[in-house]
């Protein structure tokens, strides 16, 4: 049960470290795009995230699914059935991107770099053993927690690392701690998501959204399909591209 309920440290030291790490940019990159790019992402991830894939595809786009492999085939007491090898195959077939999210859902801010490397290595091996033999080039930090050393290493291994600091990615960014806005069921979530989308549309910027489960009555970690639908519709109407993480990075000039 512990692995499903871990909460990152809220100590003053952890808060200061979080702030310092946020400002220490590990992998500088420049977002330059003549069209806004919107990337919907799903962490951990429960099978119901496929409902999110359905919505994004309806609008002609694709999304990113960050797989925490120790949870593969498990049943989360919170989010229900987690992805399995069949889910990964289906996502590949439908053109979505499978990303890494550590094997054990590791708090990368509280772990030595060797442990982070080992855990992400296990994550990639487990994905490969589950039939996902493609190169994995997208990563998301569990809980958004990271260290400067972990960001540097993730930037060497992956094209993108996504955090959970809210905001849009425009101008100079850290491609190993890209900003992302959480989607959820509350009016506050919707308001913040619409504001982030508008900022990205106005600036031809890159905006990430993240959530976990998707449905008509999502958990407190998940988002309603209607919110994804509304955001995707507004984005496409404004000329944005709905792209998976690595394609988004390429479209924005963040990677070659
Ligand atoms: Zn996670």
PDB file of C-alpha atoms and ligand atoms in Angstrom:
ATOM      1  CA  UNK A   1       0.000   0.000   0.000  1.00  0.00           C
ATOM      2  CA  UNK A   2       2.904   2.288   0.831  1.00  0.00           C
ATOM      3  CA  UNK A   3       3.922   2.604  -2.825  1.00  0.00           C
ATOM      4  CA  UNK A   4       0.471   3.993  -3.691  1.00  0.00           C
ATOM      5  CA  UNK A   5       0.324   6.528  -0.901  1.00  0.00           C
ATOM      6  CA  UNK A   6       3.800   8.116  -0.656  1.00  0.00           C
ATOM      7  CA  UNK A   7       3.775  11.883  -0.275  1.00  0.00           C
ATOM      8  CA  UNK A   8       6.936  13.936  -1.033  1.00  0.00           C
ATOM      9  CA  UNK A   9       8.502  15.802   1.875  1.00  0.00           C
ATOM     10  CA  UNK A  10       6.864  19.062   2.902  1.00  0.00           C
ATOM     11  CA  UNK A  11       9.729  20.044   5.188  1.00  0.00           C
ATOM     12  CA  UNK A  12      11.165  23.573   4.865  1.00  0.00           C
ATOM     13  CA  UNK A  13      14.455  22.116   3.583  1.00  0.00           C
ATOM     14  CA  UNK A  14      12.676  20.138   0.852  1.00  0.00           C
ATOM     15  CA  UNK A  15      10.718  23.242  -0.138  1.00  0.00           C
ATOM     16  CA  UNK A  16      13.879  25.317  -0.479  1.00  0.00           C
ATOM     17  CA  UNK A  17      15.625  22.545  -2.429  1.00  0.00           C
ATOM     18  CA  UNK A  18      12.650  22.322  -4.784  1.00  0.00           C
ATOM     19  CA  UNK A  19      12.879  26.038  -5.460  1.00  0.00           C
ATOM     20  CA  UNK A  20      16.627  26.009  -6.029  1.00  0.00           C
ATOM     21  CA  UNK A  21      16.446  22.998  -8.358  1.00  0.00           C
ATOM     22  CA  UNK A  22      13.699  24.703 -10.343  1.00  0.00           C
ATOM     23  CA  UNK A  23      15.950  27.672 -11.090  1.00  0.00           C
ATOM     24  CA  UNK A  24      19.078  25.622 -11.843  1.00  0.00           C
ATOM     25  CA  UNK A  25      18.501  24.880 -15.470  1.00  0.00           C
ATOM     26  CA  UNK A  26      20.189  21.656 -16.505  1.00  0.00           C
ATOM     27  CA  UNK A  27      19.486  21.433 -20.242  1.00  0.00           C
ATOM     28  CA  UNK A  28      18.851  24.790 -21.799  1.00  0.00           C
ATOM     29  CA  UNK A  29      16.759  24.900 -24.930  1.00  0.00           C
ATOM     30  CA  UNK A  30      14.838  27.483 -26.897  1.00  0.00           C
ATOM     31  CA  UNK A  31      11.155  27.098 -27.773  1.00  0.00           C
ATOM     32  CA  UNK A  32      10.632  28.539 -31.241  1.00  0.00           C
ATOM     33  CA  UNK A  33       7.459  27.683 -33.085  1.00  0.00           C
ATOM     34  CA  UNK A  34       5.191  29.445 -35.518  1.00  0.00           C
ATOM     35  CA  UNK A  35       2.250  27.496 -34.098  1.00  0.00           C
ATOM     36  CA  UNK A  36       1.274  26.690 -30.528  1.00  0.00           C
ATOM     37  CA  UNK A  37       1.870  23.097 -29.461  1.00  0.00           C
ATOM     38  CA  UNK A  38      -0.301  21.319 -26.880  1.00  0.00           C
ATOM     39  CA  UNK A  39       0.814  18.066 -25.249  1.00  0.00           C
ATOM     40  CA  UNK A  40      -1.618  16.026 -23.144  1.00  0.00           C
ATOM     41  CA  UNK A  41       0.100  13.531 -20.848  1.00  0.00           C
ATOM     42  CA  UNK A  42      -0.983  10.776 -18.485  1.00  0.00           C
ATOM     43  CA  UNK A  43       1.187   9.584 -15.607  1.00  0.00           C
ATOM     44  CA  UNK A  44       1.656   6.145 -14.001  1.00  0.00           C
ATOM     45  CA  UNK A  45      -0.899   5.234 -15.767  1.00  0.00           C
ATOM     46  CA  UNK A  46      -4.319   3.599 -15.298  1.00  0.00           C
ATOM     47  CA  UNK A  47      -6.044   1.959 -18.252  1.00  0.00           C
ATOM     48  CA  UNK A  48      -8.734   4.627 -18.120  1.00  0.00           C
ATOM     49  CA  UNK A  49      -6.140   7.046 -19.519  1.00  0.00           C
ATOM     50  CA  UNK A  50      -7.052   5.457 -22.852  1.00  0.00           C
ATOM     51  CA  UNK A  51     -10.250   7.527 -22.618  1.00  0.00           C
ATOM     52  CA  UNK A  52      -7.922  10.523 -22.903  1.00  0.00           C
ATOM     53  CA  UNK A  53      -6.314   8.985 -26.001  1.00  0.00           C
ATOM     54  CA  UNK A  54      -9.776   8.672 -27.575  1.00  0.00           C
ATOM     55  CA  UNK A  55     -10.510  12.360 -27.030  1.00  0.00           C
ATOM     56  CA  UNK A  56      -7.138  13.565 -28.327  1.00  0.00           C
ATOM     57  CA  UNK A  57      -7.440  11.388 -31.437  1.00  0.00           C
ATOM     58  CA  UNK A  58     -10.912  12.780 -32.097  1.00  0.00           C
ATOM     59  CA  UNK A  59      -9.187  16.136 -32.535  1.00  0.00           C
ATOM     60  CA  UNK A  60      -6.467  14.697 -34.749  1.00  0.00           C
ATOM     61  CA  UNK A  61      -3.719  14.602 -32.125  1.00  0.00           C
ATOM     62  CA  UNK A  62      -1.669  12.175 -30.064  1.00  0.00           C
ATOM     63  CA  UNK A  63      -0.559  12.205 -26.426  1.00  0.00           C
ATOM     64  CA  UNK A  64       2.100  10.923 -24.051  1.00  0.00           C
ATOM     65  CA  UNK A  65       1.731   8.113 -21.508  1.00  0.00           C
ATOM     66  CA  UNK A  66       4.402   7.841 -18.793  1.00  0.00           C
ATOM     67  CA  UNK A  67       4.637   4.263 -17.574  1.00  0.00           C
ATOM     68  CA  UNK A  68       5.676   3.368 -14.026  1.00  0.00           C
ATOM     69  CA  UNK A  69       6.502  -0.294 -14.599  1.00  0.00           C
ATOM     70  CA  UNK A  70       6.261  -1.588 -11.003  1.00  0.00           C
ATOM     71  CA  UNK A  71       2.554  -0.790 -11.335  1.00  0.00           C
ATOM     72  CA  UNK A  72       2.147  -2.609 -14.653  1.00  0.00           C
ATOM     73  CA  UNK A  73      -0.730  -5.092 -14.475  1.00  0.00           C
ATOM     74  CA  UNK A  74      -1.529  -4.024 -10.910  1.00  0.00           C
ATOM     75  CA  UNK A  75      -4.738  -2.743  -9.481  1.00  0.00           C
ATOM     76  CA  UNK A  76      -4.373   0.642  -7.806  1.00  0.00           C
ATOM     77  CA  UNK A  77      -6.627   1.071  -4.771  1.00  0.00           C
ATOM     78  CA  UNK A  78      -7.082   4.635  -5.986  1.00  0.00           C
ATOM     79  CA  UNK A  79      -7.045   4.637  -9.787  1.00  0.00           C
ATOM     80  CA  UNK A  80      -8.147   1.089 -10.620  1.00  0.00           C
ATOM     81  CA  UNK A  81      -6.606  -1.145 -13.276  1.00  0.00           C
ATOM     82  CA  UNK A  82      -3.161  -0.014 -14.358  1.00  0.00           C
ATOM     83  CA  UNK A  83      -1.719  -0.366 -17.873  1.00  0.00           C
ATOM     84  CA  UNK A  84      -0.315  -3.685 -19.043  1.00  0.00           C
ATOM     85  CA  UNK A  85       1.626  -4.931 -22.076  1.00  0.00           C
ATOM     86  CA  UNK A  86      -1.575  -4.915 -24.132  1.00  0.00           C
ATOM     87  CA  UNK A  87      -2.193  -1.266 -23.272  1.00  0.00           C
ATOM     88  CA  UNK A  88       1.323  -0.353 -24.408  1.00  0.00           C
ATOM     89  CA  UNK A  89       0.807  -2.210 -27.696  1.00  0.00           C
ATOM     90  CA  UNK A  90      -2.494  -0.460 -28.285  1.00  0.00           C
ATOM     91  CA  UNK A  91      -0.996   2.973 -27.644  1.00  0.00           C
ATOM     92  CA  UNK A  92       1.891   2.250 -30.027  1.00  0.00           C
ATOM     93  CA  UNK A  93      -0.536   1.033 -32.668  1.00  0.00           C
ATOM     94  CA  UNK A  94      -2.582   4.219 -32.300  1.00  0.00           C
ATOM     95  CA  UNK A  95       0.471   6.473 -32.618  1.00  0.00           C
ATOM     96  CA  UNK A  96       0.772   7.691 -29.035  1.00  0.00           C
ATOM     97  CA  UNK A  97       4.074   7.955 -27.198  1.00  0.00           C
ATOM     98  CA  UNK A  98       5.050   5.778 -24.236  1.00  0.00           C
ATOM     99  CA  UNK A  99       7.400   7.540 -21.857  1.00  0.00           C
ATOM    100  CA  UNK A 100       9.388   6.498 -18.777  1.00  0.00           C
ATOM    101  CA  UNK A 101       8.341   7.373 -15.208  1.00  0.00           C
ATOM    102  CA  UNK A 102      10.835   5.281 -13.138  1.00  0.00           C
ATOM    103  CA  UNK A 103      10.196   1.656 -12.183  1.00  0.00           C
ATOM    104  CA  UNK A 104       9.301   2.182  -8.526  1.00  0.00           C
ATOM    105  CA  UNK A 105       7.705   5.661  -8.771  1.00  0.00           C
ATOM    106  CA  UNK A 106      10.870   7.002  -7.192  1.00  0.00           C
ATOM    107  CA  UNK A 107      11.117  10.383  -5.498  1.00  0.00           C
ATOM    108  CA  UNK A 108      14.146  11.573  -7.485  1.00  0.00           C
ATOM    109  CA  UNK A 109      14.741  14.552  -5.155  1.00  0.00           C
ATOM    110  CA  UNK A 110      15.326  12.269  -2.165  1.00  0.00           C
ATOM    111  CA  UNK A 111      17.447   9.636  -3.926  1.00  0.00           C
ATOM    112  CA  UNK A 112      21.131   9.500  -4.815  1.00  0.00           C
ATOM    113  CA  UNK A 113      21.864   9.768  -8.515  1.00  0.00           C
ATOM    114  CA  UNK A 114      23.003   6.115  -8.718  1.00  0.00           C
ATOM    115  CA  UNK A 115      19.623   5.029  -7.397  1.00  0.00           C
ATOM    116  CA  UNK A 116      17.813   7.269  -9.888  1.00  0.00           C
ATOM    117  CA  UNK A 117      19.895   5.807 -12.740  1.00  0.00           C
ATOM    118  CA  UNK A 118      19.261   2.226 -11.595  1.00  0.00           C
ATOM    119  CA  UNK A 119      15.523   2.778 -11.171  1.00  0.00           C
ATOM    120  CA  UNK A 120      15.123   4.408 -14.591  1.00  0.00           C
ATOM    121  CA  UNK A 121      17.248   1.623 -16.084  1.00  0.00           C
ATOM    122  CA  UNK A 122      14.868  -0.952 -14.572  1.00  0.00           C
ATOM    123  CA  UNK A 123      11.975   1.058 -15.987  1.00  0.00           C
ATOM    124  CA  UNK A 124      13.406   0.862 -19.523  1.00  0.00           C
ATOM    125  CA  UNK A 125      14.239  -2.839 -19.230  1.00  0.00           C
ATOM    126  CA  UNK A 126      10.729  -3.621 -17.964  1.00  0.00           C
ATOM    127  CA  UNK A 127       9.177  -1.686 -20.850  1.00  0.00           C
ATOM    128  CA  UNK A 128      11.310  -3.579 -23.322  1.00  0.00           C
ATOM    129  CA  UNK A 129      10.422  -6.926 -21.709  1.00  0.00           C
ATOM    130  CA  UNK A 130       6.760  -5.937 -21.996  1.00  0.00           C
ATOM    131  CA  UNK A 131       7.246  -5.651 -25.759  1.00  0.00           C
ATOM    132  CA  UNK A 132       7.897  -1.933 -25.954  1.00  0.00           C
ATOM    133  CA  UNK A 133      11.202  -2.126 -27.812  1.00  0.00           C
ATOM    134  CA  UNK A 134      11.089   1.374 -29.326  1.00  0.00           C
ATOM    135  CA  UNK A 135      13.532   3.973 -28.049  1.00  0.00           C
ATOM    136  CA  UNK A 136      11.968   5.746 -25.086  1.00  0.00           C
ATOM    137  CA  UNK A 137      12.719   9.442 -25.381  1.00  0.00           C
ATOM    138  CA  UNK A 138      10.234  11.047 -22.981  1.00  0.00           C
ATOM    139  CA  UNK A 139      10.415  11.023 -19.196  1.00  0.00           C
ATOM    140  CA  UNK A 140       8.306  12.487 -16.385  1.00  0.00           C
ATOM    141  CA  UNK A 141       9.532  12.814 -12.802  1.00  0.00           C
ATOM    142  CA  UNK A 142       7.226  11.098 -10.266  1.00  0.00           C
ATOM    143  CA  UNK A 143       5.595  13.769  -8.081  1.00  0.00           C
ATOM    144  CA  UNK A 144       7.538  16.250 -10.241  1.00  0.00           C
ATOM    145  CA  UNK A 145      10.370  15.789  -7.717  1.00  0.00           C
ATOM    146  CA  UNK A 146      13.941  16.092  -8.953  1.00  0.00           C
ATOM    147  CA  UNK A 147      17.479  17.256  -8.236  1.00  0.00           C
ATOM    148  CA  UNK A 148      19.956  19.124 -10.402  1.00  0.00           C
ATOM    149  CA  UNK A 149      22.004  15.934 -10.895  1.00  0.00           C
ATOM    150  CA  UNK A 150      18.904  13.944 -11.858  1.00  0.00           C
ATOM    151  CA  UNK A 151      17.872  16.614 -14.356  1.00  0.00           C
ATOM    152  CA  UNK A 152      21.321  16.563 -15.956  1.00  0.00           C
ATOM    153  CA  UNK A 153      21.250  12.789 -16.288  1.00  0.00           C
ATOM    154  CA  UNK A 154      17.664  12.674 -17.557  1.00  0.00           C
ATOM    155  CA  UNK A 155      18.636  15.293 -20.148  1.00  0.00           C
ATOM    156  CA  UNK A 156      21.419  12.992 -21.377  1.00  0.00           C
ATOM    157  CA  UNK A 157      19.138   9.965 -21.664  1.00  0.00           C
ATOM    158  CA  UNK A 158      15.853  11.484 -22.827  1.00  0.00           C
ATOM    159  CA  UNK A 159      14.805  14.216 -25.239  1.00  0.00           C
ATOM    160  CA  UNK A 160      12.458  15.653 -22.631  1.00  0.00           C
ATOM    161  CA  UNK A 161      11.882  15.499 -18.887  1.00  0.00           C
ATOM    162  CA  UNK A 162       8.550  16.762 -17.645  1.00  0.00           C
ATOM    163  CA  UNK A 163       7.921  18.133 -14.181  1.00  0.00           C
ATOM    164  CA  UNK A 164       4.750  19.446 -12.564  1.00  0.00           C
ATOM    165  CA  UNK A 165       5.646  23.109 -12.146  1.00  0.00           C
ATOM    166  CA  UNK A 166       2.690  24.930 -13.681  1.00  0.00           C
ATOM    167  CA  UNK A 167       3.033  27.329 -16.586  1.00  0.00           C
ATOM    168  CA  UNK A 168       3.871  27.251 -20.251  1.00  0.00           C
ATOM    169  CA  UNK A 169       7.143  26.526 -22.034  1.00  0.00           C
ATOM    170  CA  UNK A 170       8.209  29.544 -24.056  1.00  0.00           C
ATOM    171  CA  UNK A 171      11.489  31.221 -24.866  1.00  0.00           C
ATOM    172  CA  UNK A 172      14.352  29.700 -22.918  1.00  0.00           C
ATOM    173  CA  UNK A 173      13.351  26.473 -21.165  1.00  0.00           C
ATOM    174  CA  UNK A 174      14.907  23.564 -19.302  1.00  0.00           C
ATOM    175  CA  UNK A 175      14.024  20.594 -21.495  1.00  0.00           C
ATOM    176  CA  UNK A 176      14.674  18.262 -18.544  1.00  0.00           C
ATOM    177  CA  UNK A 177      12.106  20.033 -16.345  1.00  0.00           C
ATOM    178  CA  UNK A 178       9.400  21.204 -18.685  1.00  0.00           C
ATOM    179  CA  UNK A 179       6.428  22.883 -17.090  1.00  0.00           C
ATOM    180  CA  UNK A 180       3.033  21.219 -17.004  1.00  0.00           C
ATOM    181  CA  UNK A 181      -0.424  22.155 -15.795  1.00  0.00           C
ATOM    182  CA  UNK A 182      -2.501  19.617 -13.897  1.00  0.00           C
ATOM    183  CA  UNK A 183      -5.944  18.652 -15.148  1.00  0.00           C
ATOM    184  CA  UNK A 184      -8.622  17.749 -12.628  1.00  0.00           C
ATOM    185  CA  UNK A 185     -12.335  17.836 -11.975  1.00  0.00           C
ATOM    186  CA  UNK A 186     -12.590  21.081 -10.010  1.00  0.00           C
ATOM    187  CA  UNK A 187     -13.530  24.524 -11.324  1.00  0.00           C
ATOM    188  CA  UNK A 188     -10.065  25.690 -10.236  1.00  0.00           C
ATOM    189  CA  UNK A 189      -8.389  23.060 -12.410  1.00  0.00           C
ATOM    190  CA  UNK A 190     -10.457  24.109 -15.401  1.00  0.00           C
ATOM    191  CA  UNK A 191      -9.743  27.803 -14.830  1.00  0.00           C
ATOM    192  CA  UNK A 192      -5.993  27.227 -14.551  1.00  0.00           C
ATOM    193  CA  UNK A 193      -5.917  24.936 -17.572  1.00  0.00           C
ATOM    194  CA  UNK A 194      -7.823  27.435 -19.718  1.00  0.00           C
ATOM    195  CA  UNK A 195      -5.461  30.215 -18.590  1.00  0.00           C
ATOM    196  CA  UNK A 196      -2.385  28.134 -19.450  1.00  0.00           C
ATOM    197  CA  UNK A 197      -3.853  27.226 -22.824  1.00  0.00           C
ATOM    198  CA  UNK A 198      -4.659  30.846 -23.618  1.00  0.00           C
ATOM    199  CA  UNK A 199      -1.138  31.938 -22.659  1.00  0.00           C
ATOM    200  CA  UNK A 200       0.335  29.268 -24.933  1.00  0.00           C
ATOM    201  CA  UNK A 201      -1.981  30.118 -27.831  1.00  0.00           C
ATOM    202  CA  UNK A 202      -1.155  33.828 -27.501  1.00  0.00           C
ATOM    203  CA  UNK A 203       2.622  33.201 -27.440  1.00  0.00           C
ATOM    204  CA  UNK A 204       2.946  30.275 -29.914  1.00  0.00           C
ATOM    205  CA  UNK A 205       4.319  28.417 -26.925  1.00  0.00           C
ATOM    206  CA  UNK A 206       4.351  24.786 -25.837  1.00  0.00           C
ATOM    207  CA  UNK A 207       1.956  23.772 -23.086  1.00  0.00           C
ATOM    208  CA  UNK A 208       1.830  20.419 -21.306  1.00  0.00           C
ATOM    209  CA  UNK A 209      -1.187  19.133 -19.431  1.00  0.00           C
ATOM    210  CA  UNK A 210      -0.979  16.143 -17.120  1.00  0.00           C
ATOM    211  CA  UNK A 211      -3.377  13.904 -15.277  1.00  0.00           C
ATOM    212  CA  UNK A 212      -3.801  10.212 -14.416  1.00  0.00           C
ATOM    213  CA  UNK A 213      -7.200   8.535 -14.849  1.00  0.00           C
ATOM    214  CA  UNK A 214      -9.824   9.881 -17.246  1.00  0.00           C
ATOM    215  CA  UNK A 215     -13.582   9.374 -17.110  1.00  0.00           C
ATOM    216  CA  UNK A 216     -16.939  10.915 -16.422  1.00  0.00           C
ATOM    217  CA  UNK A 217     -16.310  10.735 -12.667  1.00  0.00           C
ATOM    218  CA  UNK A 218     -12.513  10.733 -12.273  1.00  0.00           C
ATOM    219  CA  UNK A 219     -10.663  10.218  -8.978  1.00  0.00           C
ATOM    220  CA  UNK A 220      -8.993  13.159  -7.247  1.00  0.00           C
ATOM    221  CA  UNK A 221      -5.908  12.325  -9.370  1.00  0.00           C
ATOM    222  CA  UNK A 222      -7.795  12.257 -12.645  1.00  0.00           C
ATOM    223  CA  UNK A 223      -9.582  14.496 -15.101  1.00  0.00           C
ATOM    224  CA  UNK A 224     -12.976  14.496 -16.799  1.00  0.00           C
ATOM    225  CA  UNK A 225     -12.875  13.579 -20.483  1.00  0.00           C
ATOM    226  CA  UNK A 226     -14.993  16.699 -21.132  1.00  0.00           C
ATOM    227  CA  UNK A 227     -12.198  18.978 -19.906  1.00  0.00           C
ATOM    228  CA  UNK A 228      -9.673  17.356 -22.256  1.00  0.00           C
ATOM    229  CA  UNK A 229     -12.237  17.634 -25.039  1.00  0.00           C
ATOM    230  CA  UNK A 230     -12.821  21.327 -24.340  1.00  0.00           C
ATOM    231  CA  UNK A 231      -9.106  22.143 -24.224  1.00  0.00           C
ATOM    232  CA  UNK A 232      -8.343  20.122 -27.357  1.00  0.00           C
ATOM    233  CA  UNK A 233     -11.204  21.770 -29.260  1.00  0.00           C
ATOM    234  CA  UNK A 234     -10.091  25.266 -28.282  1.00  0.00           C
ATOM    235  CA  UNK A 235      -6.482  24.431 -29.146  1.00  0.00           C
ATOM    236  CA  UNK A 236      -7.285  23.053 -32.590  1.00  0.00           C
ATOM    237  CA  UNK A 237      -9.675  25.934 -33.332  1.00  0.00           C
ATOM    238  CA  UNK A 238      -6.778  28.323 -32.636  1.00  0.00           C
ATOM    239  CA  UNK A 239      -4.434  26.449 -34.978  1.00  0.00           C
ATOM    240  CA  UNK A 240      -2.461  24.532 -32.344  1.00  0.00           C
ATOM    241  CA  UNK A 241      -0.975  21.087 -32.913  1.00  0.00           C
ATOM    242  CA  UNK A 242      -1.801  18.336 -30.410  1.00  0.00           C
ATOM    243  CA  UNK A 243       1.495  16.469 -30.255  1.00  0.00           C
ATOM    244  CA  UNK A 244       3.077  13.730 -28.160  1.00  0.00           C
ATOM    245  CA  UNK A 245       6.102  14.897 -26.105  1.00  0.00           C
ATOM    246  CA  UNK A 246       8.951  14.066 -28.478  1.00  0.00           C
ATOM    247  CA  UNK A 247       7.142  15.320 -31.562  1.00  0.00           C
ATOM    248  CA  UNK A 248       6.246  18.449 -29.597  1.00  0.00           C
ATOM    249  CA  UNK A 249       9.921  18.973 -28.737  1.00  0.00           C
ATOM    250  CA  UNK A 250      10.857  18.651 -32.405  1.00  0.00           C
ATOM    251  CA  UNK A 251       8.082  21.006 -33.556  1.00  0.00           C
ATOM    252  CA  UNK A 252       9.253  23.622 -31.022  1.00  0.00           C
ATOM    253  CA  UNK A 253      12.908  23.306 -31.977  1.00  0.00           C
ATOM    254  CA  UNK A 254      13.779  22.011 -28.505  1.00  0.00           C
ATOM    255  CA  UNK A 255      15.476  18.997 -30.114  1.00  0.00           C
ATOM    256  CA  UNK A 256      16.845  18.575 -33.655  1.00  0.00           C
TER     257      UNK A 256
HETATM  258 ZN1  LIG B   1       3.369   9.364 -11.204  1.00  0.00          ZN
END
